[in-house]
CSV table of C-alpha atoms and ligand atoms in Angstrom, one decimal:
chain,number,residue,atom,x,y,z
A,10,MET,CA,117.0,93.4,117.0
A,11,PRO,CA,116.9,90.2,117.7
A,12,GLU,CA,115.3,87.2,115.7
A,13,THR,CA,112.0,88.0,115.3
A,14,LYS,CA,109.5,85.5,117.4
A,15,PHE,CA,106.9,83.9,115.4
A,16,GLU,CA,103.7,82.5,117.6
A,17,THR,CA,100.3,81.0,116.5
A,18,ILE,CA,97.8,81.2,118.5
A,19,SER,CA,94.4,79.3,117.4
A,20,LEU,CA,91.1,80.7,118.2
A,21,GLU,CA,89.4,77.9,119.7
A,22,LYS,CA,92.3,77.2,122.1
A,23,PRO,CA,94.1,80.0,122.5
A,24,ASN,CA,97.6,80.4,123.5
A,25,LEU,CA,97.5,82.6,126.8
A,26,GLU,CA,100.6,82.1,127.4
A,27,ALA,CA,102.0,83.8,124.0
A,28,ILE,CA,99.9,86.7,124.6
A,29,THR,CA,101.2,87.2,128.1
A,30,GLU,CA,105.0,87.2,126.2
A,31,ALA,CA,103.9,89.4,123.9
A,32,ALA,CA,102.2,92.0,126.5
A,33,GLU,CA,105.5,92.3,128.5
A,34,ILE,CA,107.6,92.9,125.2
A,35,LEU,CA,105.3,95.7,124.6
A,36,ARG,CA,105.7,96.9,128.1
A,37,ARG,CA,109.2,97.0,127.9
A,38,GLY,CA,109.1,99.4,124.8
A,39,GLY,CA,109.3,96.5,122.4
A,40,LEU,CA,107.5,95.9,119.2
A,41,VAL,CA,104.6,93.1,118.2
A,42,ALA,CA,102.8,92.5,114.8
A,43,PHE,CA,99.3,91.8,116.1
A,44,PRO,CA,96.0,90.5,114.2
A,45,THR,CA,92.7,92.7,113.7
A,46,GLU,CA,90.0,92.2,112.0
A,47,THR,CA,91.1,94.5,108.9
A,48,VAL,CA,94.8,93.6,108.5
A,49,TYR,CA,97.5,93.0,110.9
A,50,GLY,CA,98.9,95.7,112.8
A,51,LEU,CA,102.5,96.6,114.4
A,52,GLY,CA,102.1,97.3,117.9
A,53,ALA,CA,104.2,99.4,120.6
A,54,ASP,CA,102.6,100.9,123.6
A,55,ALA,CA,101.3,104.4,122.6
A,56,LEU,CA,102.4,106.2,125.8
A,57,ASN,CA,106.0,105.1,125.3
A,58,ALA,CA,107.4,107.8,123.0
A,59,GLU,CA,110.7,105.7,122.4
A,60,ALA,CA,109.0,102.7,121.7
A,61,VAL,CA,106.5,104.6,119.1
A,62,GLN,CA,109.8,106.1,117.2
A,63,LYS,CA,110.7,102.2,117.0
A,64,VAL,CA,107.4,101.6,114.9
A,65,PHE,CA,108.6,104.7,112.4
A,66,ASP,CA,111.8,103.1,112.3
A,67,ALA,CA,111.1,99.6,111.7
A,68,LYS,CA,108.1,100.7,108.7
A,69,GLY,CA,110.5,103.3,107.2
A,70,ARG,CA,107.4,105.2,108.0
A,71,PRO,CA,107.7,109.0,107.4
A,72,PRO,CA,107.2,110.8,110.6
A,73,ASP,CA,104.7,113.0,109.8
A,74,ASN,CA,102.2,110.1,109.0
A,75,PRO,CA,100.1,110.0,112.4
A,76,LEU,CA,99.4,106.6,114.2
A,77,ILE,CA,95.9,104.8,115.2
A,78,VAL,CA,95.9,104.3,119.1
A,79,HIS,CA,94.1,100.9,119.9
A,80,ILE,CA,92.0,100.1,122.5
A,81,ALA,CA,90.0,97.5,124.2
A,82,ASP,CA,87.8,99.3,126.9
A,83,ARG,CA,86.1,102.6,126.8
A,84,ARG,CA,87.4,103.6,130.1
A,85,GLN,CA,91.2,104.2,128.1
A,86,LEU,CA,89.3,106.9,126.0
A,87,ILE,CA,89.9,108.8,129.5
A,88,ASP,CA,93.5,109.0,128.8
A,89,LEU,CA,93.4,109.4,125.3
A,90,ALA,CA,90.9,111.7,124.1
A,91,ASP,CA,89.7,115.2,125.3
A,92,ASP,CA,86.7,115.4,124.4
A,93,ILE,CA,84.2,113.1,122.0
A,94,PRO,CA,81.5,115.2,119.9
A,95,GLN,CA,78.1,113.5,120.1
A,96,LYS,CA,78.3,112.2,116.5
A,97,GLY,CA,81.9,110.4,117.5
A,98,GLN,CA,80.1,108.8,120.6
A,99,ARG,CA,77.2,107.8,118.8
A,100,LEU,CA,79.5,105.9,116.4
A,101,ALA,CA,81.7,104.7,118.9
A,102,LYS,CA,78.6,102.9,121.0
A,103,GLU,CA,77.4,101.3,117.4
A,104,PHE,CA,80.5,100.1,115.6
A,105,TRP,CA,83.2,99.2,118.3
A,106,PRO,CA,84.6,97.1,118.6
A,107,GLY,CA,84.6,97.2,114.7
A,108,PRO,CA,86.9,98.5,111.7
A,109,LEU,CA,86.1,102.6,113.1
A,110,THR,CA,88.5,104.8,113.4
A,111,LEU,CA,88.1,108.0,115.0
A,112,VAL,CA,89.9,111.1,115.2
A,113,VAL,CA,89.2,113.3,118.4
A,114,ARG,CA,91.3,115.9,120.4
A,115,LYS,CA,93.9,114.4,122.1
A,116,THR,CA,95.0,114.7,125.7
A,117,PHE,CA,98.6,115.8,126.8
A,118,LEU,CA,99.3,112.2,127.6
A,119,VAL,CA,99.2,111.3,124.3
A,120,PRO,CA,103.1,111.9,122.6
A,121,ASP,CA,103.3,114.1,119.9
A,122,ILE,CA,105.2,111.3,117.8
A,123,VAL,CA,101.9,109.5,117.8
A,124,THR,CA,99.6,112.2,116.4
A,125,ALA,CA,102.9,114.0,114.1
A,126,GLY,CA,102.3,116.8,116.0
A,127,LEU,CA,98.6,117.2,115.4
A,128,ASN,CA,96.4,118.2,118.5
A,129,THR,CA,94.2,115.1,116.9
A,130,VAL,CA,94.4,111.6,117.7
A,131,ALA,CA,92.6,108.6,115.7
A,132,ILE,CA,91.6,105.5,118.1
A,133,ARG,CA,90.0,102.5,117.2
A,134,MET,CA,88.6,99.4,119.4
A,135,PRO,CA,90.0,96.6,116.7
A,136,ASP,CA,87.0,93.4,116.6
A,137,HIS,CA,89.5,90.6,117.3
A,138,PRO,CA,90.0,88.3,120.1
A,139,VAL,CA,94.0,88.3,120.1
A,140,ALA,CA,94.1,92.3,119.6
A,141,LEU,CA,91.6,92.8,122.4
A,142,ALA,CA,93.5,90.4,124.6
A,143,LEU,CA,96.4,91.8,124.1
A,144,ILE,CA,95.1,95.1,124.8
A,145,GLU,CA,93.8,94.3,127.8
A,146,GLU,CA,97.1,92.7,129.5
A,147,VAL,CA,99.2,95.5,128.5
A,148,ASN,CA,96.6,97.6,129.6
A,149,SER,CA,97.7,100.8,127.6
A,150,GLY,CA,96.6,101.3,124.3
A,151,LEU,CA,98.8,100.2,121.1
A,152,VAL,CA,99.4,102.2,118.5
A,153,GLY,CA,98.8,100.0,115.7
A,154,PRO,CA,99.6,100.8,112.1
A,155,SER,CA,99.5,98.0,109.2
A,156,ALA,CA,102.5,95.9,110.0
A,157,ASN,CA,104.3,96.3,106.5
A,158,ILE,CA,106.8,98.8,105.2
A,159,SER,CA,105.9,101.7,104.3
A,160,GLY,CA,104.0,102.1,101.4
A,161,ARG,CA,103.6,98.4,100.4
A,162,THR,CA,100.3,96.6,100.3
A,163,SER,CA,98.9,96.3,104.0
A,164,PRO,CA,99.7,92.3,105.3
A,165,THR,CA,96.4,90.4,105.5
A,166,THR,CA,98.6,87.2,107.0
A,167,ALA,CA,101.1,87.3,109.8
A,168,GLN,CA,103.1,85.7,106.8
A,169,HIS,CA,103.0,88.9,104.8
A,170,VAL,CA,104.3,90.8,108.4
A,171,LEU,CA,107.2,88.7,108.5
A,172,GLU,CA,108.2,89.0,104.5
A,173,ASP,CA,108.3,92.6,105.3
A,174,LEU,CA,109.6,93.1,109.0
A,175,ASN,CA,111.4,89.9,109.9
A,176,GLY,CA,114.5,91.1,111.7
A,177,ARG,CA,112.8,94.1,112.4
A,178,ILE,CA,110.8,93.9,115.1
A,179,ASP,CA,110.3,91.0,118.2
A,180,MET,CA,107.3,89.2,117.6
A,181,ILE,CA,104.3,88.3,116.0
A,182,LEU,CA,101.1,87.0,116.7
A,183,ASN,CA,99.7,84.4,114.0
A,184,ALA,CA,96.2,84.3,114.1
A,185,GLY,CA,95.8,83.4,110.6
A,186,ALA,CA,94.6,85.8,107.5
A,187,THR,CA,92.1,88.6,108.5
A,188,GLU,CA,88.6,89.0,108.0
A,189,ILE,CA,87.6,91.9,106.5
A,190,GLY,CA,91.2,92.5,104.3
A,191,ILE,CA,91.1,96.1,104.1
A,192,GLU,CA,91.6,98.9,106.5
A,193,SER,CA,89.3,101.0,108.8
A,194,THR,CA,87.3,103.7,108.1
A,195,VAL,CA,88.7,106.7,109.4
A,196,ILE,CA,86.5,109.8,110.3
A,197,ASP,CA,87.2,113.0,111.6
A,198,VAL,CA,84.5,113.8,114.0
A,199,THR,CA,85.7,117.0,115.4
A,200,VAL,CA,84.3,119.1,112.9
A,201,ASP,CA,80.4,118.8,111.7
A,202,PRO,CA,79.5,117.6,109.2
A,203,PRO,CA,82.1,114.7,110.0
A,204,VAL,CA,84.6,114.2,107.6
A,205,ILE,CA,86.0,110.7,106.1
A,206,LEU,CA,89.5,110.9,105.9
A,207,ARG,CA,90.0,107.3,104.7
A,208,PRO,CA,87.4,105.1,103.3
A,209,GLY,CA,87.3,101.6,104.9
A,210,GLY,CA,85.6,98.1,106.4
A,211,LEU,CA,82.5,100.6,107.3
A,212,HIS,CA,80.7,101.7,105.3
A,213,LYS,CA,79.8,105.3,104.4
A,214,GLU,CA,76.2,104.6,103.9
A,215,THR,CA,76.1,102.5,107.6
A,216,LEU,CA,77.8,105.2,109.2
A,217,GLU,CA,75.4,107.9,108.0
A,218,ASP,CA,72.4,105.8,109.0
A,219,ILE,CA,73.4,106.5,112.4
A,220,ILE,CA,74.7,110.5,112.4
A,221,GLY,CA,73.4,112.0,109.2
A,222,PRO,CA,75.7,113.2,106.4
A,223,THR,CA,79.1,113.0,106.2
A,224,GLN,CA,81.6,114.1,103.8
A,225,VAL,CA,84.5,112.2,101.9
A,226,SER,CA,87.5,114.3,102.0
A,227,THR,CA,89.1,115.2,98.8
A,228,ASP,CA,92.9,115.0,98.3
A,229,ALA,CA,93.7,118.3,98.8
A,230,GLU,CA,91.7,118.6,102.4
A,231,ALA,CA,92.6,115.0,103.4
A,232,LEU,CA,96.3,116.6,102.9
A,233,ARG,CA,95.7,119.2,105.2
A,234,ARG,CA,94.1,117.3,107.7
A,235,SER,CA,96.1,113.9,107.5
A,236,PRO,CA,99.5,114.5,106.3
A,237,GLY,CA,100.0,110.7,105.8
A,238,THR,CA,97.9,110.4,103.2
A,239,ARG,CA,99.8,112.0,100.8
A,240,HIS,CA,102.6,109.3,101.0
A,241,ARG,CA,102.2,106.5,98.2
A,242,HIS,CA,100.5,103.7,99.5
A,243,TYR,CA,99.7,100.0,98.4
A,244,ALA,CA,102.2,100.1,95.9
A,245,PRO,CA,102.9,96.5,94.1
A,246,LYS,CA,106.2,96.3,92.5
A,247,ALA,CA,104.6,95.7,89.5
A,248,ARG,CA,103.2,98.0,87.2
A,249,MET,CA,98.8,98.3,88.5
A,250,ILE,CA,96.7,99.1,85.7
A,251,LEU,CA,93.1,99.7,86.1
A,252,VAL,CA,90.3,98.2,83.8
A,253,ARG,CA,86.7,99.5,84.0
A,254,THR,CA,84.1,96.6,85.3
A,255,GLY,CA,83.1,94.2,82.6
A,256,ASP,CA,85.0,96.1,79.7
A,257,VAL,CA,86.2,93.0,77.8
A,258,PRO,CA,88.0,94.7,75.1
A,259,ALA,CA,89.7,97.3,77.0
A,260,MET,CA,91.2,94.0,78.9
A,261,ARG,CA,91.9,91.9,75.9
A,262,ASP,CA,93.4,95.3,74.5
A,263,PHE,CA,95.9,96.0,77.9
A,264,LEU,CA,96.9,92.2,77.7
A,265,LYS,CA,97.8,92.3,74.1
A,266,VAL,CA,99.9,95.4,74.2
A,267,ASN,CA,101.8,94.2,77.2
A,268,ARG,CA,102.6,91.0,75.9
A,269,GLN,CA,104.2,92.4,72.8
A,270,GLN,CA,106.3,94.6,74.7
A,271,GLY,CA,107.7,91.3,75.9
A,272,LYS,CA,105.3,91.8,79.5
A,273,SER,CA,104.1,89.1,82.2
A,274,VAL,CA,100.9,90.2,82.9
A,275,GLY,CA,98.9,89.4,86.0
A,276,CYS,CA,95.4,89.9,86.3
A,277,ILE,CA,92.4,90.3,89.1
A,278,VAL,CA,88.9,90.2,88.2
A,279,HIS,CA,85.5,89.8,89.7
A,280,SER,CA,82.6,90.1,86.4
A,281,PRO,CA,81.8,86.7,84.8
A,282,ASP,CA,82.7,88.3,81.6
A,283,LEU,CA,86.1,89.1,82.3
A,284,ALA,CA,86.4,85.8,84.5
A,285,ARG,CA,86.0,84.2,81.0
A,286,ILE,CA,89.1,85.4,79.2
A,287,GLU,CA,91.6,83.2,80.4
A,288,SER,CA,92.9,81.2,83.1
A,289,GLY,CA,95.8,79.7,84.8
A,290,GLY,CA,98.1,81.1,87.3
A,291,PHE,CA,98.6,84.6,86.7
A,292,PHE,CA,95.2,85.4,86.3
A,293,ARG,CA,93.2,85.5,89.1
A,294,VAL,CA,89.3,85.8,89.6
A,295,LEU,CA,87.7,86.8,92.8
A,296,PRO,CA,84.1,86.5,92.1
A,297,ALA,CA,81.0,88.5,93.8
A,298,PRO,CA,80.5,89.1,96.6
A,299,LEU,CA,82.4,92.1,97.2
A,300,GLU,CA,83.6,91.3,100.7
A,301,PHE,CA,85.3,88.4,99.1
A,302,PHE,CA,87.6,90.8,96.5
A,303,ALA,CA,88.3,92.8,99.4
A,304,ARG,CA,89.4,89.8,101.9
A,305,TYR,CA,91.6,88.5,98.9
A,306,LEU,CA,92.8,91.9,97.2
A,307,PHE,CA,95.7,92.6,99.0
A,308,ARG,CA,97.0,89.2,99.3
A,309,THR,CA,96.6,88.5,95.5
A,310,ILE,CA,98.5,91.4,94.7
A,311,ARG,CA,101.4,90.4,97.2
A,312,GLU,CA,101.4,86.9,95.2
A,313,LEU,CA,101.5,88.2,91.7
A,314,ASP,CA,104.2,90.7,92.7
A,315,GLN,CA,106.1,87.4,94.1
A,316,GLU,CA,105.7,85.6,90.9
A,317,GLY,CA,107.8,88.4,89.2
A,318,VAL,CA,104.5,89.8,86.7
A,319,ASP,CA,105.6,93.0,85.4
A,320,VAL,CA,102.0,94.5,85.6
A,321,ILE,CA,99.1,93.7,87.0
A,322,LEU,CA,95.6,94.4,85.4
A,323,VAL,CA,92.9,94.9,87.8
A,324,GLU,CA,89.2,95.0,87.1
A,325,GLU,CA,87.2,98.0,89.0
A,326,VAL,CA,84.4,97.4,91.2
A,327,GLU,CA,81.4,99.8,92.2
A,328,GLU,CA,82.1,102.5,94.2
A,329,GLY,CA,78.9,101.7,96.6
A,330,GLY,CA,79.2,100.4,100.4
A,331,LEU,CA,82.8,98.4,100.6
A,332,GLY,CA,84.0,99.8,96.5
A,333,LEU,CA,84.2,103.2,97.8
A,334,ALA,CA,87.2,101.8,100.1
A,335,VAL,CA,88.7,99.2,97.5
A,336,MET,CA,88.7,101.6,94.6
A,337,ASP,CA,90.5,104.3,96.8
A,338,ARG,CA,93.1,101.5,97.4
A,339,LEU,CA,93.1,100.7,93.8
A,340,ARG,CA,93.7,104.1,92.7
A,341,ARG,CA,96.6,104.8,95.2
A,342,ALA,CA,97.8,101.5,94.4
A,343,SER,CA,98.0,102.5,90.4
A,344,GLU,CA,98.9,106.1,90.8
A,345,THR,CA,102.7,106.4,88.2
A,346,HIS,CA,105.8,105.4,90.2
B,418,TXA,O1,92.4,99.0,110.0
B,418,TXA,C1,93.2,99.7,110.5
B,418,TXA,O2,92.9,100.8,110.5
B,418,TXA,C2,94.7,98.9,110.5
B,418,TXA,C3,94.5,98.1,111.6
B,418,TXA,C4,96.1,97.4,111.7
B,418,TXA,O3,94.0,98.8,112.9
B,418,TXA,N1,95.5,100.1,110.7
B,418,TXA,C5,96.0,101.1,109.9
B,418,TXA,O4,96.9,102.3,110.6
B,418,TXA,O5,95.4,100.7,109.0
B,418,TXA,P1,97.9,103.0,109.1
B,418,TXA,O6,98.7,103.7,110.0
B,418,TXA,O7,98.1,102.1,108.7
B,418,TXA,O8,96.9,104.1,108.9
B,418,TXA,C6,96.4,105.2,109.7
B,418,TXA,C7,95.8,106.0,109.1
B,418,TXA,C8,96.6,107.0,108.2
B,418,TXA,O9,95.9,107.5,106.8
B,418,TXA,C9,96.9,108.4,109.0
B,418,TXA,O10,97.3,109.4,107.9
B,418,TXA,C10,95.6,108.3,109.8
B,418,TXA,O11,95.2,107.1,109.8
B,418,TXA,N2,95.4,109.1,110.8
B,418,TXA,C11,96.4,108.8,112.1
B,418,TXA,N3,95.9,109.4,112.8
B,418,TXA,C12,95.6,110.9,112.7
B,418,TXA,C13,95.1,112.2,112.6
B,418,TXA,N4,95.1,112.5,114.3
B,418,TXA,N5,94.3,112.8,112.0
B,418,TXA,C14,94.3,112.6,111.0
B,418,TXA,N6,94.5,111.1,110.1
B,418,TXA,C15,95.1,110.4,111.0
B,419,MG,MG1,99.3,101.4,106.6
């Protein structure tokens, strides 16, 4: 693999040459990381099985974890989706482009490697001008797993992508930090009521306003429907411990015990009570609103990891709205190694 090209695209004055070059790389079966409104994705031509194999290799992704296909235009659905139930169509109409991924029945055109052999395919239309322009220029759907080494925290900046994948991919399109900072909501609409397989940027409550009740899959169910969810995710190098919202005594206790053991401790908190406990480099405050916490969470975890802390204490958030996705990621990241 040649050196990874790094091209910056200003949204005010888009550098169309960089997009053209990226599209050429993709058409030749290469790999290009691109920004979306959620996190950076690692793009390859979804209909080119060899290119998709390279995505699994570059990320070290287990082959049983299926990929999302990114589209820029509803007309692309004809090639990819066999049938989209009414509730799926209503969601697509309402929330695309946006942080919503629909799991639907796939056509024979979608290579098995994309879907890890499942008869369904996950599809999303990202809400980012660079992603949309790139997909349009390639004129094919792009697979787009988060552009990180498998198991690590998803990248919310192009710099994060470089840290993980430099020398493993052909190009990175840099358009600054991502807006939402947490991945899309994945919902299986082949069943009724639809099942949320991964909570994400689009809130459960907002979805349900359009299609009525949904289910959130249990771990056992998620495993059956979406084999990839059993793999370890979002893992910092440091050990992560969750602290209940506003629980000052618990926070003080964890700090004390870990320091007595000679460990360096990083903290990520949001409530005014916990924010007052300490200050300084390893003590990060991400105050309300929750959107702010979500936007900077992965980045802050990466930064504390780079500082070499042994333990990261994270204050839990309320589970409503975006909080469902945030708590899902925090739980996965804090599962013991
Ligand atoms: O926001 C996002 O969704 C980002 C950006 C780049 O678009 N992408 C992303 O992709 O998070 P990835 O590969 O990191 O996560 C895809 C998730 C996994 O949990 C996978 O198991 C699930 O979608 N998935 C993909 N295809 C599926 C299918 N056919 N059935 C069930 N789950 C599927
Ligand atoms: Mg991922």
